[in-house]
PDB file of C-alpha atoms in Angstrom:
ATOM      1  CA  UNK A   1     -11.696 -29.823 -23.949  1.00 40.00           C
ATOM      2  CA  UNK A   2     -13.676 -27.766 -21.422  1.00 45.00           C
ATOM      3  CA  UNK A   3     -17.419 -27.904 -21.867  1.00 45.00           C
ATOM      4  CA  UNK A   4     -19.041 -24.776 -23.289  1.00 44.00           C
ATOM      5  CA  UNK A   5     -22.119 -24.918 -21.128  1.00 52.00           C
ATOM      6  CA  UNK A   6     -23.318 -21.481 -20.177  1.00 68.00           C
ATOM      7  CA  UNK A   7     -23.232 -22.305 -16.477  1.00 89.00           C
ATOM      8  CA  UNK A   8     -21.393 -20.104 -14.008  1.00 96.00           C
ATOM      9  CA  UNK A   9     -18.238 -21.990 -12.923  1.00 96.00           C
ATOM     10  CA  UNK A  10     -18.005 -22.885  -9.232  1.00 96.00           C
ATOM     11  CA  UNK A  11     -15.865 -20.763  -6.910  1.00 97.00           C
ATOM     12  CA  UNK A  12     -12.376 -22.247  -6.960  1.00 98.00           C
ATOM     13  CA  UNK A  13     -10.355 -23.744  -4.102  1.00 98.00           C
ATOM     14  CA  UNK A  14      -6.986 -22.439  -5.322  1.00 98.00           C
ATOM     15  CA  UNK A  15      -5.328 -19.752  -3.225  1.00 98.00           C
ATOM     16  CA  UNK A  16      -5.551 -16.124  -4.396  1.00 99.00           C
ATOM     17  CA  UNK A  17      -2.824 -13.962  -2.861  1.00 99.00           C
ATOM     18  CA  UNK A  18      -3.424 -10.229  -2.885  1.00 98.00           C
ATOM     19  CA  UNK A  19      -0.427  -7.928  -2.459  1.00 98.00           C
ATOM     20  CA  UNK A  20      -0.246  -4.281  -1.431  1.00 98.00           C
ATOM     21  CA  UNK A  21      -1.786  -1.773   0.923  1.00 97.00           C
ATOM     22  CA  UNK A  22      -4.475  -1.932   3.572  1.00 98.00           C
ATOM     23  CA  UNK A  23      -5.527   1.278   5.260  1.00 97.00           C
ATOM     24  CA  UNK A  24      -8.393   3.045   6.973  1.00 95.00           C
ATOM     25  CA  UNK A  25     -10.650   5.354   5.020  1.00 91.00           C
ATOM     26  CA  UNK A  26     -12.323   8.023   7.112  1.00 91.00           C
ATOM     27  CA  UNK A  27     -15.642   8.627   5.392  1.00 85.00           C
ATOM     28  CA  UNK A  28     -17.834  11.658   6.214  1.00 85.00           C
ATOM     29  CA  UNK A  29     -21.085  10.882   8.002  1.00 87.00           C
ATOM     30  CA  UNK A  30     -22.811  13.160   5.452  1.00 85.00           C
ATOM     31  CA  UNK A  31     -22.515  12.793   1.656  1.00 81.00           C
ATOM     32  CA  UNK A  32     -21.906  15.683  -0.692  1.00 87.00           C
ATOM     33  CA  UNK A  33     -19.822  17.884   1.640  1.00 87.00           C
ATOM     34  CA  UNK A  34     -16.141  18.824   1.579  1.00 86.00           C
ATOM     35  CA  UNK A  35     -13.758  17.382   4.177  1.00 88.00           C
ATOM     36  CA  UNK A  36     -13.740  20.720   5.994  1.00 88.00           C
ATOM     37  CA  UNK A  37     -17.541  20.817   6.149  1.00 89.00           C
ATOM     38  CA  UNK A  38     -17.990  17.189   7.252  1.00 91.00           C
ATOM     39  CA  UNK A  39     -19.497  17.056  10.765  1.00 95.00           C
ATOM     40  CA  UNK A  40     -17.843  13.694  11.524  1.00 94.00           C
ATOM     41  CA  UNK A  41     -16.191  10.628  10.014  1.00 92.00           C
ATOM     42  CA  UNK A  42     -16.699   6.877  10.167  1.00 90.00           C
ATOM     43  CA  UNK A  43     -13.764   4.428  10.063  1.00 92.00           C
ATOM     44  CA  UNK A  44     -13.970   2.258   6.968  1.00 92.00           C
ATOM     45  CA  UNK A  45     -11.209  -0.335   6.501  1.00 96.00           C
ATOM     46  CA  UNK A  46     -10.002  -0.433   2.910  1.00 93.00           C
ATOM     47  CA  UNK A  47      -7.125  -0.573   0.465  1.00 96.00           C
ATOM     48  CA  UNK A  48      -7.840  -2.168  -2.887  1.00 97.00           C
ATOM     49  CA  UNK A  49      -5.720  -5.352  -2.544  1.00 98.00           C
ATOM     50  CA  UNK A  50      -7.203  -6.076   0.910  1.00 98.00           C
ATOM     51  CA  UNK A  51     -10.715  -5.478  -0.448  1.00 98.00           C
ATOM     52  CA  UNK A  52     -10.050  -7.991  -3.249  1.00 98.00           C
ATOM     53  CA  UNK A  53      -8.868 -10.617  -0.722  1.00 98.00           C
ATOM     54  CA  UNK A  54     -12.004 -10.163   1.400  1.00 98.00           C
ATOM     55  CA  UNK A  55     -14.203 -10.158  -1.731  1.00 98.00           C
ATOM     56  CA  UNK A  56     -12.767 -13.575  -2.682  1.00 98.00           C
ATOM     57  CA  UNK A  57     -13.266 -14.992   0.827  1.00 98.00           C
ATOM     58  CA  UNK A  58     -16.820 -13.618   1.066  1.00 98.00           C
ATOM     59  CA  UNK A  59     -17.636 -15.518  -2.137  1.00 98.00           C
ATOM     60  CA  UNK A  60     -16.320 -18.747  -0.607  1.00 98.00           C
ATOM     61  CA  UNK A  61     -12.846 -18.658  -2.168  1.00 98.00           C
ATOM     62  CA  UNK A  62      -9.421 -18.963  -0.510  1.00 98.00           C
ATOM     63  CA  UNK A  63      -7.539 -15.700  -0.066  1.00 98.00           C
ATOM     64  CA  UNK A  64      -4.416 -14.351   1.623  1.00 98.00           C
ATOM     65  CA  UNK A  65      -3.133 -10.799   2.001  1.00 98.00           C
ATOM     66  CA  UNK A  66       0.537  -9.800   1.808  1.00 98.00           C
ATOM     67  CA  UNK A  67       1.508  -6.373   3.091  1.00 98.00           C
ATOM     68  CA  UNK A  68       2.717  -4.303   6.025  1.00 98.00           C
ATOM     69  CA  UNK A  69       0.648  -2.559   8.706  1.00 98.00           C
ATOM     70  CA  UNK A  70       1.658  -0.260  11.541  1.00 98.00           C
ATOM     71  CA  UNK A  71       2.219  -1.929  14.903  1.00 98.00           C
ATOM     72  CA  UNK A  72      -0.564   0.305  16.248  1.00 98.00           C
ATOM     73  CA  UNK A  73      -4.222  -0.051  17.164  1.00 97.00           C
ATOM     74  CA  UNK A  74      -5.379   0.586  13.625  1.00 97.00           C
ATOM     75  CA  UNK A  75      -2.915  -1.945  12.184  1.00 98.00           C
ATOM     76  CA  UNK A  76      -4.020  -4.669  14.583  1.00 98.00           C
ATOM     77  CA  UNK A  77      -7.663  -3.766  13.928  1.00 98.00           C
ATOM     78  CA  UNK A  78      -7.101  -4.266  10.174  1.00 98.00           C
ATOM     79  CA  UNK A  79      -5.316  -7.605  10.704  1.00 98.00           C
ATOM     80  CA  UNK A  80      -8.282  -8.638  12.855  1.00 98.00           C
ATOM     81  CA  UNK A  81     -10.729  -7.693  10.088  1.00 98.00           C
ATOM     82  CA  UNK A  82      -8.837  -9.889   7.610  1.00 98.00           C
ATOM     83  CA  UNK A  83      -8.950 -12.827  10.037  1.00 98.00           C
ATOM     84  CA  UNK A  84     -12.663 -12.300  10.789  1.00 98.00           C
ATOM     85  CA  UNK A  85     -13.289 -12.443   7.061  1.00 98.00           C
ATOM     86  CA  UNK A  86     -11.349 -15.713   6.631  1.00 98.00           C
ATOM     87  CA  UNK A  87      -8.411 -14.139   4.823  1.00 98.00           C
ATOM     88  CA  UNK A  88      -5.059 -15.758   5.664  1.00 98.00           C
ATOM     89  CA  UNK A  89      -2.848 -13.316   7.511  1.00 96.00           C
ATOM     90  CA  UNK A  90       0.496 -15.146   7.460  1.00 97.00           C
ATOM     91  CA  UNK A  91       1.765 -12.671   4.849  1.00 98.00           C
ATOM     92  CA  UNK A  92       1.257  -9.637   7.109  1.00 98.00           C
ATOM     93  CA  UNK A  93       4.156  -7.788   8.749  1.00 98.00           C
ATOM     94  CA  UNK A  94       3.948  -5.048  11.385  1.00 98.00           C
ATOM     95  CA  UNK A  95       6.257  -2.028  11.381  1.00 98.00           C
ATOM     96  CA  UNK A  96       7.172  -0.602  14.769  1.00 97.00           C
ATOM     97  CA  UNK A  97       8.337   2.750  13.447  1.00 96.00           C
ATOM     98  CA  UNK A  98       5.550   3.750  11.046  1.00 97.00           C
ATOM     99  CA  UNK A  99       1.816   4.200  11.339  1.00 98.00           C
ATOM    100  CA  UNK A 100      -0.926   2.432   9.418  1.00 98.00           C
ATOM    101  CA  UNK A 101      -1.966   4.561   6.420  1.00 97.00           C
ATOM    102  CA  UNK A 102      -5.097   6.720   6.661  1.00 97.00           C
ATOM    103  CA  UNK A 103      -7.177   8.344   3.933  1.00 93.00           C
ATOM    104  CA  UNK A 104      -9.886  10.935   4.339  1.00 93.00           C
ATOM    105  CA  UNK A 105     -12.481  10.407   1.643  1.00 86.00           C
ATOM    106  CA  UNK A 106     -15.028  12.922   0.405  1.00 85.00           C
ATOM    107  CA  UNK A 107     -18.221  11.294  -0.833  1.00 75.00           C
ATOM    108  CA  UNK A 108     -19.677  13.527  -3.500  1.00 74.00           C
ATOM    109  CA  UNK A 109     -23.448  13.670  -3.894  1.00 73.00           C
ATOM    110  CA  UNK A 110     -23.217  11.172  -6.810  1.00 73.00           C
ATOM    111  CA  UNK A 111     -21.349   8.589  -4.691  1.00 66.00           C
ATOM    112  CA  UNK A 112     -17.963   9.240  -6.356  1.00 73.00           C
ATOM    113  CA  UNK A 113     -14.935   9.930  -4.169  1.00 74.00           C
ATOM    114  CA  UNK A 114     -12.074  12.335  -3.610  1.00 80.00           C
ATOM    115  CA  UNK A 115      -9.101  11.427  -1.378  1.00 84.00           C
ATOM    116  CA  UNK A 116      -6.695  13.063   1.061  1.00 90.00           C
ATOM    117  CA  UNK A 117      -3.964  10.679   2.241  1.00 93.00           C
ATOM    118  CA  UNK A 118      -1.890  10.509   5.431  1.00 93.00           C
ATOM    119  CA  UNK A 119       1.203   8.453   4.505  1.00 93.00           C
ATOM    120  CA  UNK A 120       4.591   9.996   5.279  1.00 89.00           C
ATOM    121  CA  UNK A 121       5.700   7.252   5.259  1.00 95.00           C
ATOM    122  CA  UNK A 122       3.063   4.748   6.276  1.00 97.00           C
ATOM    123  CA  UNK A 123       3.874   1.148   7.175  1.00 98.00           C
ATOM    124  CA  UNK A 124       2.724  -0.307   3.824  1.00 98.00           C
ATOM    125  CA  UNK A 125       5.427   1.752   2.037  1.00 98.00           C
ATOM    126  CA  UNK A 126       8.155   0.144   4.189  1.00 98.00           C
ATOM    127  CA  UNK A 127       7.585  -3.494   3.185  1.00 98.00           C
ATOM    128  CA  UNK A 128      10.970  -4.924   2.160  1.00 98.00           C
ATOM    129  CA  UNK A 129      11.800  -7.911  -0.078  1.00 98.00           C
ATOM    130  CA  UNK A 130      13.113  -9.669   3.069  1.00 98.00           C
ATOM    131  CA  UNK A 131       9.708  -9.264   4.755  1.00 98.00           C
ATOM    132  CA  UNK A 132       7.952 -11.371   2.112  1.00 98.00           C
ATOM    133  CA  UNK A 133       6.486 -14.767   2.985  1.00 98.00           C
ATOM    134  CA  UNK A 134       7.767 -16.463  -0.182  1.00 98.00           C
ATOM    135  CA  UNK A 135       6.252 -19.859   0.684  1.00 98.00           C
ATOM    136  CA  UNK A 136       2.813 -18.267   0.832  1.00 98.00           C
ATOM    137  CA  UNK A 137       3.314 -16.529  -2.528  1.00 98.00           C
ATOM    138  CA  UNK A 138       4.596 -19.741  -4.143  1.00 98.00           C
ATOM    139  CA  UNK A 139       1.521 -21.634  -2.928  1.00 98.00           C
ATOM    140  CA  UNK A 140      -0.851 -19.258  -4.750  1.00 98.00           C
ATOM    141  CA  UNK A 141      -2.643 -20.024  -8.021  1.00 98.00           C
ATOM    142  CA  UNK A 142      -3.354 -16.314  -8.614  1.00 99.00           C
ATOM    143  CA  UNK A 143      -1.202 -13.373  -7.512  1.00 99.00           C
ATOM    144  CA  UNK A 144      -3.069 -10.043  -7.565  1.00 99.00           C
ATOM    145  CA  UNK A 145      -1.612  -6.541  -7.124  1.00 99.00           C
ATOM    146  CA  UNK A 146      -2.062  -2.841  -7.817  1.00 98.00           C
ATOM    147  CA  UNK A 147       0.314   0.054  -8.523  1.00 98.00           C
ATOM    148  CA  UNK A 148       0.345   2.010  -5.240  1.00 98.00           C
ATOM    149  CA  UNK A 149       3.059  -0.381  -4.026  1.00 98.00           C
ATOM    150  CA  UNK A 150       5.285   0.812  -6.922  1.00 98.00           C
ATOM    151  CA  UNK A 151       5.439   4.449  -5.778  1.00 98.00           C
ATOM    152  CA  UNK A 152       8.391   4.316  -3.349  1.00 97.00           C
ATOM    153  CA  UNK A 153      11.203   2.099  -2.128  1.00 98.00           C
ATOM    154  CA  UNK A 154      11.527  -0.290  -0.382  1.00 98.00           C
ATOM    155  CA  UNK A 155       7.961  -1.377  -1.176  1.00 98.00           C
ATOM    156  CA  UNK A 156       8.586  -1.163  -4.926  1.00 98.00           C
ATOM    157  CA  UNK A 157      11.424  -3.726  -4.691  1.00 98.00           C
ATOM    158  CA  UNK A 158       9.235  -5.963  -2.518  1.00 98.00           C
ATOM    159  CA  UNK A 159       6.477  -5.743  -5.155  1.00 98.00           C
ATOM    160  CA  UNK A 160       8.840  -6.650  -8.019  1.00 98.00           C
ATOM    161  CA  UNK A 161      10.339  -9.540  -6.026  1.00 98.00           C
ATOM    162  CA  UNK A 162       6.887 -10.904  -5.094  1.00 98.00           C
ATOM    163  CA  UNK A 163       5.778 -10.725  -8.739  1.00 98.00           C
ATOM    164  CA  UNK A 164       8.910 -12.528  -9.910  1.00 98.00           C
ATOM    165  CA  UNK A 165       8.494 -15.314  -7.310  1.00 98.00           C
ATOM    166  CA  UNK A 166       4.799 -15.685  -8.221  1.00 98.00           C
ATOM    167  CA  UNK A 167       5.617 -15.848 -11.939  1.00 98.00           C
ATOM    168  CA  UNK A 168       8.326 -18.495 -11.376  1.00 98.00           C
ATOM    169  CA  UNK A 169       5.848 -20.551  -9.323  1.00 98.00           C
ATOM    170  CA  UNK A 170       3.384 -20.545 -12.241  1.00 98.00           C
ATOM    171  CA  UNK A 171       0.804 -18.165 -10.734  1.00 98.00           C
ATOM    172  CA  UNK A 172      -1.635 -16.263 -12.913  1.00 98.00           C
ATOM    173  CA  UNK A 173      -0.685 -12.583 -12.466  1.00 99.00           C
ATOM    174  CA  UNK A 174      -3.624 -10.205 -12.037  1.00 99.00           C
ATOM    175  CA  UNK A 175      -3.136  -6.400 -12.160  1.00 99.00           C
ATOM    176  CA  UNK A 176      -5.547  -3.607 -11.292  1.00 98.00           C
ATOM    177  CA  UNK A 177      -3.540  -0.357 -11.429  1.00 98.00           C
ATOM    178  CA  UNK A 178      -6.063   1.382  -9.157  1.00 96.00           C
ATOM    179  CA  UNK A 179      -4.825   4.876  -9.991  1.00 96.00           C
ATOM    180  CA  UNK A 180      -4.639   7.292  -7.050  1.00 93.00           C
ATOM    181  CA  UNK A 181      -2.987  10.365  -8.577  1.00 93.00           C
ATOM    182  CA  UNK A 182      -2.551  12.332  -5.308  1.00 90.00           C
ATOM    183  CA  UNK A 183      -0.106   9.662  -4.101  1.00 94.00           C
ATOM    184  CA  UNK A 184       2.272  10.005  -7.067  1.00 96.00           C
ATOM    185  CA  UNK A 185       4.933  12.723  -7.455  1.00 96.00           C
ATOM    186  CA  UNK A 186       3.465  13.568 -10.886  1.00 98.00           C
ATOM    187  CA  UNK A 187       0.993  12.247 -13.459  1.00 98.00           C
ATOM    188  CA  UNK A 188       3.906  11.412 -15.773  1.00 98.00           C
ATOM    189  CA  UNK A 189       5.627   9.318 -13.082  1.00 98.00           C
ATOM    190  CA  UNK A 190       2.343   7.518 -12.368  1.00 98.00           C
ATOM    191  CA  UNK A 191       1.837   6.644 -16.036  1.00 98.00           C
ATOM    192  CA  UNK A 192       5.438   5.520 -16.466  1.00 98.00           C
ATOM    193  CA  UNK A 193       5.519   3.301 -13.355  1.00 98.00           C
ATOM    194  CA  UNK A 194       2.067   1.796 -13.920  1.00 98.00           C
ATOM    195  CA  UNK A 195       3.148   0.811 -17.443  1.00 98.00           C
ATOM    196  CA  UNK A 196       6.613  -0.383 -16.286  1.00 98.00           C
ATOM    197  CA  UNK A 197       5.152  -3.752 -15.179  1.00 98.00           C
ATOM    198  CA  UNK A 198       2.338  -3.867 -17.769  1.00 98.00           C
ATOM    199  CA  UNK A 199       3.702  -6.692 -19.901  1.00 98.00           C
ATOM    200  CA  UNK A 200       4.140  -9.036 -16.908  1.00 98.00           C
ATOM    201  CA  UNK A 201       0.410  -9.422 -16.179  1.00 98.00           C
ATOM    202  CA  UNK A 202      -1.874 -12.178 -17.506  1.00 98.00           C
ATOM    203  CA  UNK A 203      -5.097 -10.387 -16.528  1.00 98.00           C
ATOM    204  CA  UNK A 204      -5.450  -6.602 -16.364  1.00 98.00           C
ATOM    205  CA  UNK A 205      -8.485  -4.610 -15.245  1.00 98.00           C
ATOM    206  CA  UNK A 206      -8.693  -0.854 -15.788  1.00 98.00           C
ATOM    207  CA  UNK A 207     -11.542   1.584 -15.234  1.00 97.00           C
ATOM    208  CA  UNK A 208     -12.708   3.960 -17.970  1.00 97.00           C
ATOM    209  CA  UNK A 209     -10.878   6.814 -16.147  1.00 96.00           C
ATOM    210  CA  UNK A 210      -7.641   4.779 -16.001  1.00 98.00           C
ATOM    211  CA  UNK A 211      -7.976   3.904 -19.697  1.00 98.00           C
ATOM    212  CA  UNK A 212      -8.151   7.606 -20.575  1.00 98.00           C
ATOM    213  CA  UNK A 213      -5.214   8.378 -18.289  1.00 98.00           C
ATOM    214  CA  UNK A 214      -2.942   5.609 -19.601  1.00 98.00           C
ATOM    215  CA  UNK A 215      -3.691   6.119 -23.299  1.00 97.00           C
ATOM    216  CA  UNK A 216      -3.880   9.925 -23.218  1.00 97.00           C
ATOM    217  CA  UNK A 217      -7.046   9.620 -25.320  1.00 95.00           C
ATOM    218  CA  UNK A 218     -10.498  10.802 -24.313  1.00 93.00           C
ATOM    219  CA  UNK A 219     -12.051   7.985 -26.348  1.00 93.00           C
ATOM    220  CA  UNK A 220     -13.231   4.909 -24.495  1.00 94.00           C
ATOM    221  CA  UNK A 221     -13.500   2.556 -27.454  1.00 96.00           C
ATOM    222  CA  UNK A 222     -12.042  -0.746 -28.665  1.00 97.00           C
ATOM    223  CA  UNK A 223      -9.085   0.896 -30.443  1.00 97.00           C
ATOM    224  CA  UNK A 224      -8.136   2.788 -27.301  1.00 97.00           C
ATOM    225  CA  UNK A 225      -8.421  -0.339 -25.119  1.00 98.00           C
ATOM    226  CA  UNK A 226      -6.480  -2.488 -27.589  1.00 98.00           C
ATOM    227  CA  UNK A 227      -3.622   0.025 -27.618  1.00 98.00           C
ATOM    228  CA  UNK A 228      -2.951  -1.359 -24.092  1.00 98.00           C
ATOM    229  CA  UNK A 229      -2.845  -4.976 -25.311  1.00 98.00           C
ATOM    230  CA  UNK A 230       0.429  -6.889 -24.889  1.00 97.00           C
ATOM    231  CA  UNK A 231       1.307 -10.296 -26.393  1.00 97.00           C
ATOM    232  CA  UNK A 232       1.310 -12.242 -23.092  1.00 95.00           C
ATOM    233  CA  UNK A 233      -2.048 -10.905 -21.953  1.00 98.00           C
ATOM    234  CA  UNK A 234      -4.893 -13.400 -21.545  1.00 98.00           C
ATOM    235  CA  UNK A 235      -7.662 -10.956 -20.610  1.00 98.00           C
ATOM    236  CA  UNK A 236      -8.001  -7.168 -20.608  1.00 98.00           C
ATOM    237  CA  UNK A 237     -11.050  -5.722 -18.851  1.00 98.00           C
ATOM    238  CA  UNK A 238     -12.366  -2.180 -18.935  1.00 98.00           C
ATOM    239  CA  UNK A 239     -14.983  -1.367 -16.293  1.00 97.00           C
ATOM    240  CA  UNK A 240     -17.472   1.338 -17.249  1.00 95.00           C
ATOM    241  CA  UNK A 241     -19.403   1.875 -13.998  1.00 91.00           C
ATOM    242  CA  UNK A 242     -23.127   1.936 -14.726  1.00 91.00           C
ATOM    243  CA  UNK A 243     -22.386   0.966 -18.344  1.00 94.00           C
ATOM    244  CA  UNK A 244     -21.024  -2.461 -17.419  1.00 95.00           C
ATOM    245  CA  UNK A 245     -17.692  -3.837 -18.602  1.00 97.00           C
ATOM    246  CA  UNK A 246     -15.818  -4.679 -21.790  1.00 98.00           C
ATOM    247  CA  UNK A 247     -13.546  -7.668 -22.268  1.00 98.00           C
ATOM    248  CA  UNK A 248     -10.727  -8.351 -24.724  1.00 98.00           C
ATOM    249  CA  UNK A 249      -8.848 -11.612 -25.321  1.00 98.00           C
ATOM    250  CA  UNK A 250      -6.630 -12.810 -28.202  1.00 97.00           C
ATOM    251  CA  UNK A 251      -9.617 -14.343 -29.975  1.00 97.00           C
ATOM    252  CA  UNK A 252     -12.729 -12.370 -29.033  1.00 98.00           C
ATOM    253  CA  UNK A 253     -14.022  -9.219 -27.389  1.00 98.00           C
ATOM    254  CA  UNK A 254     -17.378  -7.843 -26.310  1.00 98.00           C
ATOM    255  CA  UNK A 255     -19.278  -6.126 -23.535  1.00 98.00           C
ATOM    256  CA  UNK A 256     -21.478  -7.180 -20.612  1.00 98.00           C
ATOM    257  CA  UNK A 257     -24.252  -4.942 -19.331  1.00 97.00           C
ATOM    258  CA  UNK A 258     -24.329  -3.519 -15.828  1.00 96.00           C
ATOM    259  CA  UNK A 259     -26.996  -4.146 -13.202  1.00 97.00           C
ATOM    260  CA  UNK A 260     -28.851  -0.995 -12.251  1.00 95.00           C
ATOM    261  CA  UNK A 261     -29.060  -0.425  -8.502  1.00 96.00           C
ATOM    262  CA  UNK A 262     -29.399   2.564  -6.169  1.00 95.00           C
ATOM    263  CA  UNK A 263     -25.784   3.679  -5.769  1.00 92.00           C
ATOM    264  CA  UNK A 264     -24.795   5.067  -2.363  1.00 86.00           C
ATOM    265  CA  UNK A 265     -20.982   4.731  -2.440  1.00 83.00           C
ATOM    266  CA  UNK A 266     -18.818   3.366  -5.270  1.00 87.00           C
ATOM    267  CA  UNK A 267     -15.936   2.423  -2.912  1.00 87.00           C
ATOM    268  CA  UNK A 268     -14.802  -1.150  -3.503  1.00 94.00           C
ATOM    269  CA  UNK A 269     -16.987  -1.853  -6.549  1.00 96.00           C
ATOM    270  CA  UNK A 270     -13.965  -2.504  -8.777  1.00 97.00           C
ATOM    271  CA  UNK A 271     -12.351  -4.661  -6.090  1.00 98.00           C
ATOM    272  CA  UNK A 272     -15.544  -6.675  -5.723  1.00 98.00           C
ATOM    273  CA  UNK A 273     -15.622  -7.154  -9.525  1.00 98.00           C
ATOM    274  CA  UNK A 274     -11.991  -8.365  -9.544  1.00 98.00           C
ATOM    275  CA  UNK A 275     -12.486 -10.694  -6.569  1.00 98.00           C
ATOM    276  CA  UNK A 276     -15.518 -12.266  -8.235  1.00 98.00           C
ATOM    277  CA  UNK A 277     -13.662 -12.795 -11.522  1.00 98.00           C
ATOM    278  CA  UNK A 278     -10.585 -14.302  -9.847  1.00 98.00           C
ATOM    279  CA  UNK A 279     -12.641 -16.623  -7.632  1.00 98.00           C
ATOM    280  CA  UNK A 280     -14.270 -18.085 -10.760  1.00 98.00           C
ATOM    281  CA  UNK A 281     -11.099 -18.570 -12.844  1.00 98.00           C
ATOM    282  CA  UNK A 282      -8.585 -19.628 -10.160  1.00 98.00           C
ATOM    283  CA  UNK A 283      -9.211 -23.366 -10.674  1.00 98.00           C
ATOM    284  CA  UNK A 284     -10.053 -23.310 -14.375  1.00 97.00           C
ATOM    285  CA  UNK A 285      -8.292 -20.757 -16.532  1.00 98.00           C
ATOM    286  CA  UNK A 286      -9.835 -22.273 -19.682  1.00 97.00           C
ATOM    287  CA  UNK A 287     -12.763 -19.929 -18.896  1.00 98.00           C
ATOM    288  CA  UNK A 288     -10.564 -17.177 -20.363  1.00 98.00           C
ATOM    289  CA  UNK A 289     -10.710 -18.917 -23.765  1.00 97.00           C
ATOM    290  CA  UNK A 290     -14.428 -19.735 -23.738  1.00 97.00           C
ATOM    291  CA  UNK A 291     -16.498 -16.641 -24.472  1.00 98.00           C
ATOM    292  CA  UNK A 292     -19.828 -18.060 -23.303  1.00 97.00           C
ATOM    293  CA  UNK A 293     -18.463 -19.055 -19.895  1.00 97.00           C
ATOM    294  CA  UNK A 294     -16.402 -15.863 -19.572  1.00 98.00           C
ATOM    295  CA  UNK A 295     -19.551 -13.793 -20.182  1.00 98.00           C
ATOM    296  CA  UNK A 296     -21.315 -15.668 -17.357  1.00 98.00           C
ATOM    297  CA  UNK A 297     -18.384 -14.951 -15.038  1.00 98.00           C
ATOM    298  CA  UNK A 298     -18.349 -11.261 -16.013  1.00 98.00           C
ATOM    299  CA  UNK A 299     -22.108 -10.992 -15.514  1.00 98.00           C
ATOM    300  CA  UNK A 300     -21.548 -12.408 -12.017  1.00 98.00           C
ATOM    301  CA  UNK A 301     -18.641  -9.981 -11.450  1.00 98.00           C
ATOM    302  CA  UNK A 302     -20.798  -7.046 -12.614  1.00 97.00           C
ATOM    303  CA  UNK A 303     -23.504  -8.125 -10.156  1.00 98.00           C
ATOM    304  CA  UNK A 304     -20.949  -8.246  -7.320  1.00 98.00           C
ATOM    305  CA  UNK A 305     -19.659  -4.778  -8.253  1.00 97.00           C
ATOM    306  CA  UNK A 306     -23.180  -3.359  -8.392  1.00 97.00           C
ATOM    307  CA  UNK A 307     -24.181  -4.736  -4.976  1.00 98.00           C
ATOM    308  CA  UNK A 308     -21.039  -3.211  -3.444  1.00 97.00           C
ATOM    309  CA  UNK A 309     -22.225   0.295  -4.424  1.00 95.00           C
ATOM    310  CA  UNK A 310     -25.500  -0.027  -2.506  1.00 95.00           C
ATOM    311  CA  UNK A 311     -23.951   0.436   0.972  1.00 90.00           C
ATOM    312  CA  UNK A 312     -21.376   2.798   2.486  1.00 81.00           C
ATOM    313  CA  UNK A 313     -17.848   1.443   2.789  1.00 83.00           C
ATOM    314  CA  UNK A 314     -16.285  -1.369   0.777  1.00 91.00           C
ATOM    315  CA  UNK A 315     -15.934  -4.316   3.143  1.00 95.00           C
ATOM    316  CA  UNK A 316     -19.435  -4.374   4.699  1.00 93.00           C
ATOM    317  CA  UNK A 317     -20.901  -4.056   1.187  1.00 95.00           C
ATOM    318  CA  UNK A 318     -19.021  -6.970  -0.430  1.00 98.00           C
ATOM    319  CA  UNK A 319     -21.581  -9.632  -1.450  1.00 98.00           C
ATOM    320  CA  UNK A 320     -21.879 -13.359  -0.919  1.00 98.00           C
ATOM    321  CA  UNK A 321     -22.451 -15.602  -3.930  1.00 98.00           C
ATOM    322  CA  UNK A 322     -26.142 -15.898  -2.968  1.00 98.00           C
ATOM    323  CA  UNK A 323     -26.507 -12.077  -2.992  1.00 98.00           C
ATOM    324  CA  UNK A 324     -25.062 -11.890  -6.506  1.00 98.00           C
ATOM    325  CA  UNK A 325     -27.128 -14.798  -7.844  1.00 97.00           C
ATOM    326  CA  UNK A 326     -30.292 -13.182  -6.431  1.00 97.00           C
ATOM    327  CA  UNK A 327     -29.554  -9.921  -8.250  1.00 97.00           C
ATOM    328  CA  UNK A 328     -28.907 -11.824 -11.510  1.00 97.00           C
ATOM    329  CA  UNK A 329     -32.176 -13.748 -11.075  1.00 95.00           C
ATOM    330  CA  UNK A 330     -34.198 -10.572 -10.446  1.00 91.00           C
ATOM    331  CA  UNK A 331     -33.081  -8.921 -13.691  1.00 75.00           C
TER     332      UNK A 331
END
């Protein structure tokens, strides 16, 4: 029986494999202007699954990224950033015919974002099942993914194959749909495809906006969240930005308050939250059945998410464990 001490579990040594896209966000040098009005842009490496992998490594965990980049300067730059951040890169492929994906991001005055994507097609969309490093996936304890990789073939088939191999190997499956509506042919297609793999995941994290989108309800309450519950789920999380997060398991549910910080840019906050959670449960999944310990982990994850909003760009803003513990101590 795991002890119910209220201590934060240590960061695990098990491998967390993150699957999907890595791209470059071009962020305006000035907040609160449209793309057309922006005087210039800064390169900010991103892509939710890559951010999660770096978040895990920054916290002292073991992470690998699986995906495809363009065999171009930007693609090799991104692979270099993963390596610099101690993320294993033996799951990365390079495509000679397609470019690395780009996104132009508008930072509104409140730090929220709007996106314009350049992917027609980009290298990440061309990952095939044959490209997958199956040994790497089988060696993972946690397999994490989003939904952008479900939009088109052949990447969709690669995603489904990777999930199946991870499941057969006994990995915990972690899903953050990370809705980006402009990338989907229609809202209906997005909803349908995001939900098509719903019942495979052990851990699912959605934002308040994604909850509204998937349920078709404008209520962000327990009934709405629990309408997304499925029998194999171990943990459902709803992130509420400055209002913290809510958690749901088979036996208990509740909420954890946010940390209030000066928000500059919300990019990567959800990825930081997910990376923190996964790094703390990878070696000991009994945390998911122990509310006191789970609350400590979620408080830590909330702190990591909050810190990530205090700087521009996701990757430079991802915290170390010491950063997060300092914020928790101050409050």
